[in-house]
Coordinates of C-alpha atoms in Angstrom, one line a residue:
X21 CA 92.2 99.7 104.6
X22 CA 90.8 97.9 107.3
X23 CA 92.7 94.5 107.9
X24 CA 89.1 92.7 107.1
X25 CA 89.6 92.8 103.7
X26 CA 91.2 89.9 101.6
X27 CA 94.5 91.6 100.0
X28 CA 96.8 89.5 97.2
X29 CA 99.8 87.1 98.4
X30 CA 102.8 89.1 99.9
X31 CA 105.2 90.4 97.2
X32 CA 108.2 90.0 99.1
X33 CA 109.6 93.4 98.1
X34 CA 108.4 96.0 95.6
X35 CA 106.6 98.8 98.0
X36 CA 107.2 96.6 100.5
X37 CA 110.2 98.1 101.2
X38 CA 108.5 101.4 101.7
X39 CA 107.0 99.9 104.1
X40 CA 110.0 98.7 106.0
X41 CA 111.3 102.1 105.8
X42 CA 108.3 103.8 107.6
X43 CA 109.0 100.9 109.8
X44 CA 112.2 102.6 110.3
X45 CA 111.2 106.2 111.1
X46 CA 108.3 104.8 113.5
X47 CA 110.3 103.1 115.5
X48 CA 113.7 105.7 115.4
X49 CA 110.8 108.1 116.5
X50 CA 108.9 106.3 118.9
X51 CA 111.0 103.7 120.5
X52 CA 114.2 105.6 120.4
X53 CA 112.1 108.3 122.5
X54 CA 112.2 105.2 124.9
X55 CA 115.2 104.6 125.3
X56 CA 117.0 107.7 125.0
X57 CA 115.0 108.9 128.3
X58 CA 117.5 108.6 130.2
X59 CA 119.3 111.9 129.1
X60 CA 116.2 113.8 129.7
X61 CA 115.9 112.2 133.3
X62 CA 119.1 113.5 134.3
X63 CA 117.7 116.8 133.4
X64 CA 114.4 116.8 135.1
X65 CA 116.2 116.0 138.0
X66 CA 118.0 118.6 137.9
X67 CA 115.5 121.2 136.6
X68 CA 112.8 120.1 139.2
X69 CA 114.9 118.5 142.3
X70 CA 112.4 115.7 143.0
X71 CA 113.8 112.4 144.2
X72 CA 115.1 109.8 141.6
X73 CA 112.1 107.5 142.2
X74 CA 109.6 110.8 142.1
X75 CA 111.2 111.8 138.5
X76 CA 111.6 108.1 137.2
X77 CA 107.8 107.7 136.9
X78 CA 107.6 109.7 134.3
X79 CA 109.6 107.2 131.9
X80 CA 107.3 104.5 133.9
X81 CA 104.4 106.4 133.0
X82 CA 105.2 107.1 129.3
X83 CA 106.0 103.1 129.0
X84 CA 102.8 102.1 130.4
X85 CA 100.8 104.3 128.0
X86 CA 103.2 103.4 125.0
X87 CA 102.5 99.6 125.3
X88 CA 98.7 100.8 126.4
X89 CA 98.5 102.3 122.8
X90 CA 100.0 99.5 121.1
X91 CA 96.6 97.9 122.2
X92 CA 94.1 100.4 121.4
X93 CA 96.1 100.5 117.5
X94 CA 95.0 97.4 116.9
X95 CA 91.4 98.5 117.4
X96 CA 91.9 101.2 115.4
X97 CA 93.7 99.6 112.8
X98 CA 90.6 97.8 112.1
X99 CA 88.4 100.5 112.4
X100 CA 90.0 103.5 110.0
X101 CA 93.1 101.3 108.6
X102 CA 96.5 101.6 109.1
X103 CA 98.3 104.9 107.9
X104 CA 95.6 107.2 109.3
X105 CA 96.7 105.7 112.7
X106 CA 100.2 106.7 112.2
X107 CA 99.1 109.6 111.1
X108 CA 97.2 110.4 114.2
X109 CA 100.0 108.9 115.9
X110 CA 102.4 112.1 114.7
X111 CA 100.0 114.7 115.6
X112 CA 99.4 113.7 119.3
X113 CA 102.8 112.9 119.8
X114 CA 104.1 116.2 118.6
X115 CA 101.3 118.1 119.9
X116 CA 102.1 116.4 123.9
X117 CA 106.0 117.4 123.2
X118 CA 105.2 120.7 122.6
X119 CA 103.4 120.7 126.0
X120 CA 105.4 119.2 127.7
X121 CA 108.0 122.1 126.5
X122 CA 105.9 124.2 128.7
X123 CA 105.7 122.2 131.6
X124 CA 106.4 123.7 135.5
X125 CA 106.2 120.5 137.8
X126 CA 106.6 116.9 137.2
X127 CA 102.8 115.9 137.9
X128 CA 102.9 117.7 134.5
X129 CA 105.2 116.2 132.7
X130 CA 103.6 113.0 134.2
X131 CA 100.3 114.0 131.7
X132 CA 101.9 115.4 129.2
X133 CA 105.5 113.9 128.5
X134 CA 104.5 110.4 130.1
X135 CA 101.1 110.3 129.6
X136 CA 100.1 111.5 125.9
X137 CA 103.3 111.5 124.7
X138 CA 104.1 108.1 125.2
X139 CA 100.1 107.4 123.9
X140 CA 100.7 109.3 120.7
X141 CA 104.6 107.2 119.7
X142 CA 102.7 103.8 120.5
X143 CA 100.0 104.2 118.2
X144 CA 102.8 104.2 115.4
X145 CA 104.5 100.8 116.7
X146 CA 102.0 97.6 115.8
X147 CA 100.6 99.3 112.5
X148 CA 103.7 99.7 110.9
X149 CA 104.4 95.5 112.2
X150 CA 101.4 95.0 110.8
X151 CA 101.8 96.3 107.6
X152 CA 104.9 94.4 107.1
X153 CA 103.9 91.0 107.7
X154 CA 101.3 91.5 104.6
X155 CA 104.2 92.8 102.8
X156 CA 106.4 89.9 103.0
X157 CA 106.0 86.3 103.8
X158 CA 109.7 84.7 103.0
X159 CA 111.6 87.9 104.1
X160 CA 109.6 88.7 106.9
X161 CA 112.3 88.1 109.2
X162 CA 114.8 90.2 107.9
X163 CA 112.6 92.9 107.0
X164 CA 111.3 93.2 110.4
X165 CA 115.2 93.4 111.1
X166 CA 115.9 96.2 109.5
X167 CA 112.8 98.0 110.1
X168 CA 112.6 98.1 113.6
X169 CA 116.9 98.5 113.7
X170 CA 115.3 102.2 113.7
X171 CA 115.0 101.5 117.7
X172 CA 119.1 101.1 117.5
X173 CA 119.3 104.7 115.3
X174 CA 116.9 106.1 117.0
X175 CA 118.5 105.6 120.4
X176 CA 122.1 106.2 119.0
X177 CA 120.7 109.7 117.9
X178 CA 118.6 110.7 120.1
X179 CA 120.6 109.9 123.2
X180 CA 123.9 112.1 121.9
X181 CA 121.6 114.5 119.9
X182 CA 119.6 114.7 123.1
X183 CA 122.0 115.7 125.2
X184 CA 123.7 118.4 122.4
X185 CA 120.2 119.8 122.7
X186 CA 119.9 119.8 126.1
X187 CA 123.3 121.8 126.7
X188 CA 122.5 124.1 124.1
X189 CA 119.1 125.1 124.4
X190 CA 117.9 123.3 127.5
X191 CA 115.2 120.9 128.2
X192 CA 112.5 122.7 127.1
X193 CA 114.4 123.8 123.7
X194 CA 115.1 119.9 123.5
X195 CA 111.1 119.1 123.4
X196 CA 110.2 122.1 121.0
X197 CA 112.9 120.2 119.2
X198 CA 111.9 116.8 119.4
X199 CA 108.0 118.0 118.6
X200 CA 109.0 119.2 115.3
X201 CA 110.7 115.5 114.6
X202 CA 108.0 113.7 116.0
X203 CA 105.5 115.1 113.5
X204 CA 107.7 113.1 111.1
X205 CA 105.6 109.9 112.1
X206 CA 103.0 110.9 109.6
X207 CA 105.3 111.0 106.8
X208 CA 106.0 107.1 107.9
X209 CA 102.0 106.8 107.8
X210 CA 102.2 107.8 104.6
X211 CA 104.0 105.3 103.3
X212 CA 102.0 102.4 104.5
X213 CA 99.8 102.0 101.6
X214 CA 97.6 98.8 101.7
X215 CA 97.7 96.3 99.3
X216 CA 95.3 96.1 97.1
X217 CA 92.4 93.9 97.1
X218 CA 92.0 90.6 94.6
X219 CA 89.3 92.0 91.9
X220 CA 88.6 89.5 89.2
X221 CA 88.3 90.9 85.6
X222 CA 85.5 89.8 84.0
X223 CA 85.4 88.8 80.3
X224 CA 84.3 87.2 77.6
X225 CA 85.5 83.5 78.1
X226 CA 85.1 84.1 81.7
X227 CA 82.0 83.7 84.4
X228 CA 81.9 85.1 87.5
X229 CA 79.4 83.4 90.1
X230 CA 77.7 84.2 93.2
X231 CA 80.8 83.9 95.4
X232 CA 83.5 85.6 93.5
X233 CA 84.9 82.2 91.8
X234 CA 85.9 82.9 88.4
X235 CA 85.4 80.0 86.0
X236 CA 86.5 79.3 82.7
X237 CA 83.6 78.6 80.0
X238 CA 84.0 75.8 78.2
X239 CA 85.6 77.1 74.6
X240 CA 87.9 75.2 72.5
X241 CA 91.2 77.4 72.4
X242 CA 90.3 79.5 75.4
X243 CA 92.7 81.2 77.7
X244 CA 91.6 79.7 81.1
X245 CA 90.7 81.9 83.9
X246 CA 92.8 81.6 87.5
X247 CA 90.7 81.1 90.5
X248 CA 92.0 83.3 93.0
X249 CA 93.1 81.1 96.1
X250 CA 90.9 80.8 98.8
X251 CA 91.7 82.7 101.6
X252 CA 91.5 85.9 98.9
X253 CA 87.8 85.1 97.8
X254 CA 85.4 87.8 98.9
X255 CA 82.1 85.7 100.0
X256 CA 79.1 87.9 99.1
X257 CA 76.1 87.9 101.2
X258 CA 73.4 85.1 99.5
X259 CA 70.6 86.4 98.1
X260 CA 67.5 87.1 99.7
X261 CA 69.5 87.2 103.0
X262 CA 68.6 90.5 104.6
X263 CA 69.7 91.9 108.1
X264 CA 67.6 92.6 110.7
X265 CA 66.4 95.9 110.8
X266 CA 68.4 98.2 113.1
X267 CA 65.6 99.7 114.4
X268 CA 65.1 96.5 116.6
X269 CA 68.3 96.9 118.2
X270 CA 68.2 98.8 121.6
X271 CA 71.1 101.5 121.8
X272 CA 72.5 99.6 125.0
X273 CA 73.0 96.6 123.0
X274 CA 74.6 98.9 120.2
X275 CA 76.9 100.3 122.6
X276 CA 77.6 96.4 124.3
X277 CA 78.5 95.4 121.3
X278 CA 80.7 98.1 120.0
X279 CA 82.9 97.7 123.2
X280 CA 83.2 94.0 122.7
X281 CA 84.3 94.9 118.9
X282 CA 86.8 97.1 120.4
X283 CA 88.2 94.5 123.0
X284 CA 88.1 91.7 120.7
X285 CA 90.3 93.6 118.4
X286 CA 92.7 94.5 121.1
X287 CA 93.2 91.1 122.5
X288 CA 93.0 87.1 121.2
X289 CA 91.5 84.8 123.6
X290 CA 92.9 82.0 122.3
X291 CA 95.9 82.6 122.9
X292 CA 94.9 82.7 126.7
X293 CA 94.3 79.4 126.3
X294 CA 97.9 78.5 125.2
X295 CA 100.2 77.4 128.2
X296 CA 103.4 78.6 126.4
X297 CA 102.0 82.0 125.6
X298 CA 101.0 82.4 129.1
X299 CA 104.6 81.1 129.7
X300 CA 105.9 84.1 127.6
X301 CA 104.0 87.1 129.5
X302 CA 104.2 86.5 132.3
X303 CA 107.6 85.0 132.7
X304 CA 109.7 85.6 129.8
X305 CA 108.0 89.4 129.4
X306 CA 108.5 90.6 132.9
X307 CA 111.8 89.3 133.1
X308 CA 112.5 91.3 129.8
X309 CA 110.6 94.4 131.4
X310 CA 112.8 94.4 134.9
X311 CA 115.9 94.8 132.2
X312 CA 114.8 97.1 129.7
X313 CA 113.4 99.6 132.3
X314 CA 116.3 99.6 134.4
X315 CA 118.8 100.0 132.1
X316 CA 117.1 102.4 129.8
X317 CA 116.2 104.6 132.6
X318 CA 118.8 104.8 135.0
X319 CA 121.8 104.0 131.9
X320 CA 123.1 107.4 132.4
X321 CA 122.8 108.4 135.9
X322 CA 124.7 105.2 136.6
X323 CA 127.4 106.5 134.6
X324 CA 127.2 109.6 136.9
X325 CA 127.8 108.0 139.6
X326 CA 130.8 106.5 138.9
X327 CA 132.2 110.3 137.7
X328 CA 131.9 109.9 134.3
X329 CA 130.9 113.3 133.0
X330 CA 127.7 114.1 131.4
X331 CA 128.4 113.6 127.6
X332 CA 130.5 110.9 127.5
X333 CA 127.3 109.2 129.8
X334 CA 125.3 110.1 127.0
X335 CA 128.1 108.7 124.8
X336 CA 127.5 105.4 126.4
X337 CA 123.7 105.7 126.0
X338 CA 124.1 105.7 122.2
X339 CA 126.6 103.1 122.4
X340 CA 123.6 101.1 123.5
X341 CA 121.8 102.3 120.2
X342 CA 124.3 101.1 118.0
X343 CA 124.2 97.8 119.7
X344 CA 120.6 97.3 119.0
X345 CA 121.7 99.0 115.5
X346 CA 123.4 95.8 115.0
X347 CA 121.5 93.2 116.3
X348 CA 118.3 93.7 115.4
X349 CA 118.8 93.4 111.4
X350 CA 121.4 90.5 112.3
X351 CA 119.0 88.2 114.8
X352 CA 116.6 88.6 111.8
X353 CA 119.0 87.6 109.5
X354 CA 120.0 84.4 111.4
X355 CA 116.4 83.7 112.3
X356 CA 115.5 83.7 108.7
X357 CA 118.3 81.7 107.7
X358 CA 116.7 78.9 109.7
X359 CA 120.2 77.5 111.3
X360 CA 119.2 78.2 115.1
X361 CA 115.5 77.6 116.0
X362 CA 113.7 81.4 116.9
X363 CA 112.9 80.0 120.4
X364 CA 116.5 78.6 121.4
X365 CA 118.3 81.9 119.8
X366 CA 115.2 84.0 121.9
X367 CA 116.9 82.5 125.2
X368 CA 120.4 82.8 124.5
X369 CA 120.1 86.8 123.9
X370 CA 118.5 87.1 127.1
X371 CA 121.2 84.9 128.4
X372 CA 123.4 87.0 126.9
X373 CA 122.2 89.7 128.5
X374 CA 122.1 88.6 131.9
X375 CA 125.6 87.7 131.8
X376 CA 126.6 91.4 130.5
X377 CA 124.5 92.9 133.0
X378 CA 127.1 90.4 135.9
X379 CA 129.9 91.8 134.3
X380 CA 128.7 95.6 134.9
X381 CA 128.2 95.4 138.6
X382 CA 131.9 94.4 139.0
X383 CA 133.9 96.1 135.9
X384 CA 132.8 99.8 136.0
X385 CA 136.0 101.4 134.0
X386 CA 134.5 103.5 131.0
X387 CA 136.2 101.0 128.7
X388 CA 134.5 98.1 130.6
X389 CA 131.2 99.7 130.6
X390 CA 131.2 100.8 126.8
X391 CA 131.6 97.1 126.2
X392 CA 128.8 96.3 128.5
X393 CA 126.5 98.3 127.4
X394 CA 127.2 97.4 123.2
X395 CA 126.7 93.6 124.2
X396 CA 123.8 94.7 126.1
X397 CA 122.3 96.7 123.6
X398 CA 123.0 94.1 120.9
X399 CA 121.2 91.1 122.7
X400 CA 118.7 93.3 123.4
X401 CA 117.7 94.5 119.9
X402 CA 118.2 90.8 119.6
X403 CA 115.1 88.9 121.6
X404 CA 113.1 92.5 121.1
X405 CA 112.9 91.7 116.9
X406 CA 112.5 87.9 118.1
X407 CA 109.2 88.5 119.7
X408 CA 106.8 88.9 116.9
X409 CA 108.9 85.6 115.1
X410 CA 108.6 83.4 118.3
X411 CA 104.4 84.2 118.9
X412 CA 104.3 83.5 114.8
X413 CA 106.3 80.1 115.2
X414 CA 104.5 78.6 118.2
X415 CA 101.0 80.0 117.3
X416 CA 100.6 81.1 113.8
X417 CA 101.5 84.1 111.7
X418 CA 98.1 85.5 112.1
X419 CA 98.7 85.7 116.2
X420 CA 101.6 88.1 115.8
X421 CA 100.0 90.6 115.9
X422 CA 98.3 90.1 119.4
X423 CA 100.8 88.0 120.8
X424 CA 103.3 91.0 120.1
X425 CA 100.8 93.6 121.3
X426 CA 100.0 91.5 124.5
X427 CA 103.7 90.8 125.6
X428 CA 104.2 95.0 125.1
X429 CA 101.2 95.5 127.5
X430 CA 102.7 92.9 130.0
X431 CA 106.1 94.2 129.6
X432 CA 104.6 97.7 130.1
X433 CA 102.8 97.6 133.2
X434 CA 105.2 96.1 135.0
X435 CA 107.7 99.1 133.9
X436 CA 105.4 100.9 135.1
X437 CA 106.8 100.3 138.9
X438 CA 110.2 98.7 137.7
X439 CA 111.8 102.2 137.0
X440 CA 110.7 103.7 140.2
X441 CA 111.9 100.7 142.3
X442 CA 115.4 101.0 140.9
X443 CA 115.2 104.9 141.5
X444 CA 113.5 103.6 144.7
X445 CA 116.9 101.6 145.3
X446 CA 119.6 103.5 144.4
X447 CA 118.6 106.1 147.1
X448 CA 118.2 103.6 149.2
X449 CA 121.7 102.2 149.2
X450 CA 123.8 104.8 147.2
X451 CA 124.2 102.2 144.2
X452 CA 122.5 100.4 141.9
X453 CA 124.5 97.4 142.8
X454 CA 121.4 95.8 144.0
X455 CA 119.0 96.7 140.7
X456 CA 121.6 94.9 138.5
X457 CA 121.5 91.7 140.6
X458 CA 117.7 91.7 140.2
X459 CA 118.2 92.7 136.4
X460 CA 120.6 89.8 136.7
X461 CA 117.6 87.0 138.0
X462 CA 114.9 88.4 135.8
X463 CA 116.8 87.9 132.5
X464 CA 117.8 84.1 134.0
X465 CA 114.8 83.0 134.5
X466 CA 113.2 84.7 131.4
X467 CA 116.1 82.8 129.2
X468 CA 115.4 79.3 131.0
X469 CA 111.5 80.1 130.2
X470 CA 112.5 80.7 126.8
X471 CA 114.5 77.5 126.1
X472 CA 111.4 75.5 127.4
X473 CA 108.6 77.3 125.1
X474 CA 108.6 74.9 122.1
X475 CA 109.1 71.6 125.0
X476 CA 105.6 73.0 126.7
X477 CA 103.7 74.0 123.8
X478 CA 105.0 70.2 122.7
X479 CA 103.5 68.6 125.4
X480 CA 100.1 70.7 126.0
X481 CA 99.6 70.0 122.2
X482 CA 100.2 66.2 122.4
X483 CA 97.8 66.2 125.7
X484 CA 94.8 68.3 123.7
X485 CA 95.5 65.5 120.6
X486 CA 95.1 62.6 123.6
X487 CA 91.7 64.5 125.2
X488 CA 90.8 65.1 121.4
X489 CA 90.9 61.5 120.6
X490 CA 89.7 60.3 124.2
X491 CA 86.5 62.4 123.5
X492 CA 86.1 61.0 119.6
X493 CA 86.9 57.4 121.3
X494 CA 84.1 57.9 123.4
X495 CA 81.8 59.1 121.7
X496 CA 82.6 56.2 119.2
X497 CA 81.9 53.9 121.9
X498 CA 79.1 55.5 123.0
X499 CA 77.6 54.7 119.6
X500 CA 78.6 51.4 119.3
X501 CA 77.1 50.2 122.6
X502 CA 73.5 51.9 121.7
X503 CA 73.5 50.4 118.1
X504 CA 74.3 47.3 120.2
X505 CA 71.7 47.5 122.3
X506 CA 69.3 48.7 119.5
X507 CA 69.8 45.7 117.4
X508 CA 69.2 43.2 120.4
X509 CA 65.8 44.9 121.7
X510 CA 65.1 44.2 117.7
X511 CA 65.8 40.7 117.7
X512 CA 64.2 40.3 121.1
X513 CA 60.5 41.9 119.6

């Protein structure tokens, strides 16, 4: 069902939790492909002896296209509804894997594996967000918690099952693998079935007029009839009221206007004109982005380096998972308890997180680094489930779904040469010593950013109230001065 159409007040549970389950197997599928790339890297290193930097773009690649789809699902969730996106979301995604199974170079892999791979997993992300926030209203914060804690499973899995595979059958048994789980995404798209639309019953006692409004006649003894609320009454078109014929309309208009459908739907100019969301991209999401990238990517080659063998580096990889495991369903959980603000708990996970990351470049025991990387993993589930609540408490529920799909395009594109750089780096100066400072500053500045959100959307807020009232003030005076004016030319004649 097309997002359009006016649906009945979230149940807060019921099928809702159906919902948060597909939520669970999107994101165990999709973003646990994410962040379990790092086991895979190590073997396409190894299977195709390009440079670290030559063989990191293809996690750049598939992070670009996975936030680039999180875009074009918001289009299409308007267009055909949301579980036949999933759906097409499963059958791209395992279709790409199976390809990429094939694969002979990396400029291959960089189409199939990073290109429509990462395309087809996106699709699945914003849908199944979607479909949660009509679910629940109250809960929404811990149901988002322990629907996208799939990311934590997902990675946990994936990253040690990954590395099974890849011992066992190789890295191309590993995607014939992973293609048959991926296809899984459509059972989640199954499960997203839309609310159903208010339909008022028509009887006896009752009248229904022009606009939907059902009101009660006027009958000693009668039951009376519930008007639906507002925001669920489906305005008819009044009569008489005809369209213009489509003949009139040129085809380049028709095409014009079907493109701006398509990037309306992908994107909310208002919220360009919000100085704290611009805050949020571009400051708070790239710092996110130079983190999430770095680590995720270059997790287990790190581990490498320091002579830790090759499954206990992919031990540490789903250490992160369970980390995220963790803190996603429990930032929810204190987010919807309402006893830290969403904003101030946003900055101190990615403060968290920067001070983790400090640790790592000086402690690099096994012991020491499994710690890092659960406290890492933790705060990062952490601000990742905050990011749909903070949009929805500076702008509105109804801008989470933009505001989320916007930061994920921000955050993607600059992944997109984040992950080569460190690659870039580390052969540069034989460590990644000098990533993890700059993984150190971005998170910094994106917590500072964070703890100022609510102060600047405060201020820009009171300052649009002041031009507001300026304007009304003048036009009041304005007014005034010609009635003035008017009146005396009057008394003069």
């Amino acid at each position: 069902m097309a997002t359009g159409t006016a649906e009945t007040t979230a149940p807060d549970g019921g099928w809702g939790w159906s919902v948060v389950i597909a939520t669970f197997i999107s994101t165990f599928l999709s973003a646990g492909n994410v962040y379990s790339f790092s086991v895979l890297y190590v073997a396409f290193l190894d299977a195709f002896d390009g440079t670290k930097s030559e063989t990191a773009w293809i996690g750049s690649i598939f992070s670009l296209t996975f936030v680039m789809a999180i875009a074009v699902s918001g289009a299409m969730i308007k267009k055909i509804g949301h579980r036949p996106t999933v759906m097409c979301a499963g059958v791209i995604a395992s279709v790409s894997l199976l390809l990429s199974s094939f694969a002979t170079s990396l400029h291959q892999l960089y189409v199939t594996y990073g290109g429509l791979c990462g395309f087809g997993v996106g699709l699945s992300y914003i849908p199944c967000i979607d479909m949660t926030g009509k679910y629940f209203k109250k809960r929404l914060s811990l149901a988002l918690g322990l629907g996208l804690a799939g990311t934590g499973a997902g990675q946990f899995c994936l990253s040690l099952g990954n590395q099974l595979l890849v011992d066992t059958y190789g890295w191309r048994g590993t995607l014939f693998v992973l293609s048959a789980f991926s296809f899984h995404l459509c059972v989640a798209g199954a499960l997203l079935r839309p609310l159903q639309p208010y339909q008022p019953i028509p009887n006896k006692d009752c009248d229904i007029s022009e606009n939907g409004i059902v009101a009660a006649r006027q009958k000693a003894g009668a039951t009376r009839c519930v008007t639906p609320p507002e925001n669920e009454i489906a305005i008819s078109p009044k009569a008489g009221s005809s369209n213009e014929d489509s003949s009139t309309y040129r085809p380049n208009r028709r095409r014009c206007a079907f493109l701006i459908s398509i990037v309306s739907s992908m994107y909310d100019k208002e919220l360009f004109m919000q100085p704290a969301f611009l805050l949020h991209i571009l400051f708070i999401g790239i710092g996110q982005a130079f983190g999430q990238a770095t680590v995720a990517t270059h997790v287990v080659r790190r581990f490498r380096d320091f002579g830790i063998p090759a499954t206990k580096s992919a031990l540490v990889a789903s250490f992160m998972g369970i980390g995220q495991l963790i803190g996603r369903p429990l930032s929810g959980a204190v987010a919807n308890s309402g006893l830290v603000k969403p904003d101030i708990l946003y900055g101190i996970t990615m403060a968290i997180c920067g001070l983790v990351n400090l640790f790592a470049i000086y402690v690099q025991s096994f012991t020491g680094q499994l710690f890092y990387i659960m406290v890492f993993g933790m705060s990062m589930g952490g601000y990742i489930i905050l990011i749909p609540i903070v949009v929805g408490y500076l702008h509105g529920k109804d801008k989470i779904g933009h505001g989320t799909a916007m930061v994920f395009q921000v955050q993607g594109v600059t992944a997109l040469l984040v992950s080569p750089l460190a690659g870039y780096m580390r052969d540069k100066y034989g460590g990644y010593e000098q990533a993890f400072w700059v993984v150190v500053c971005a998170y910094s500045i994106a917590s500072l950013c964070a703890f100022s959100l609510r102060t600047v959307d405060t201020y820009c807020g009171r300052r649009r109230q002041r031009q507001a009232d300026a304007i009304t003030f003048t036009a009041s005076e304005t007014f005034n001065s010609e009635t003035l004016e008017l009146s005396e030319f009057i008394t003069t004649v």
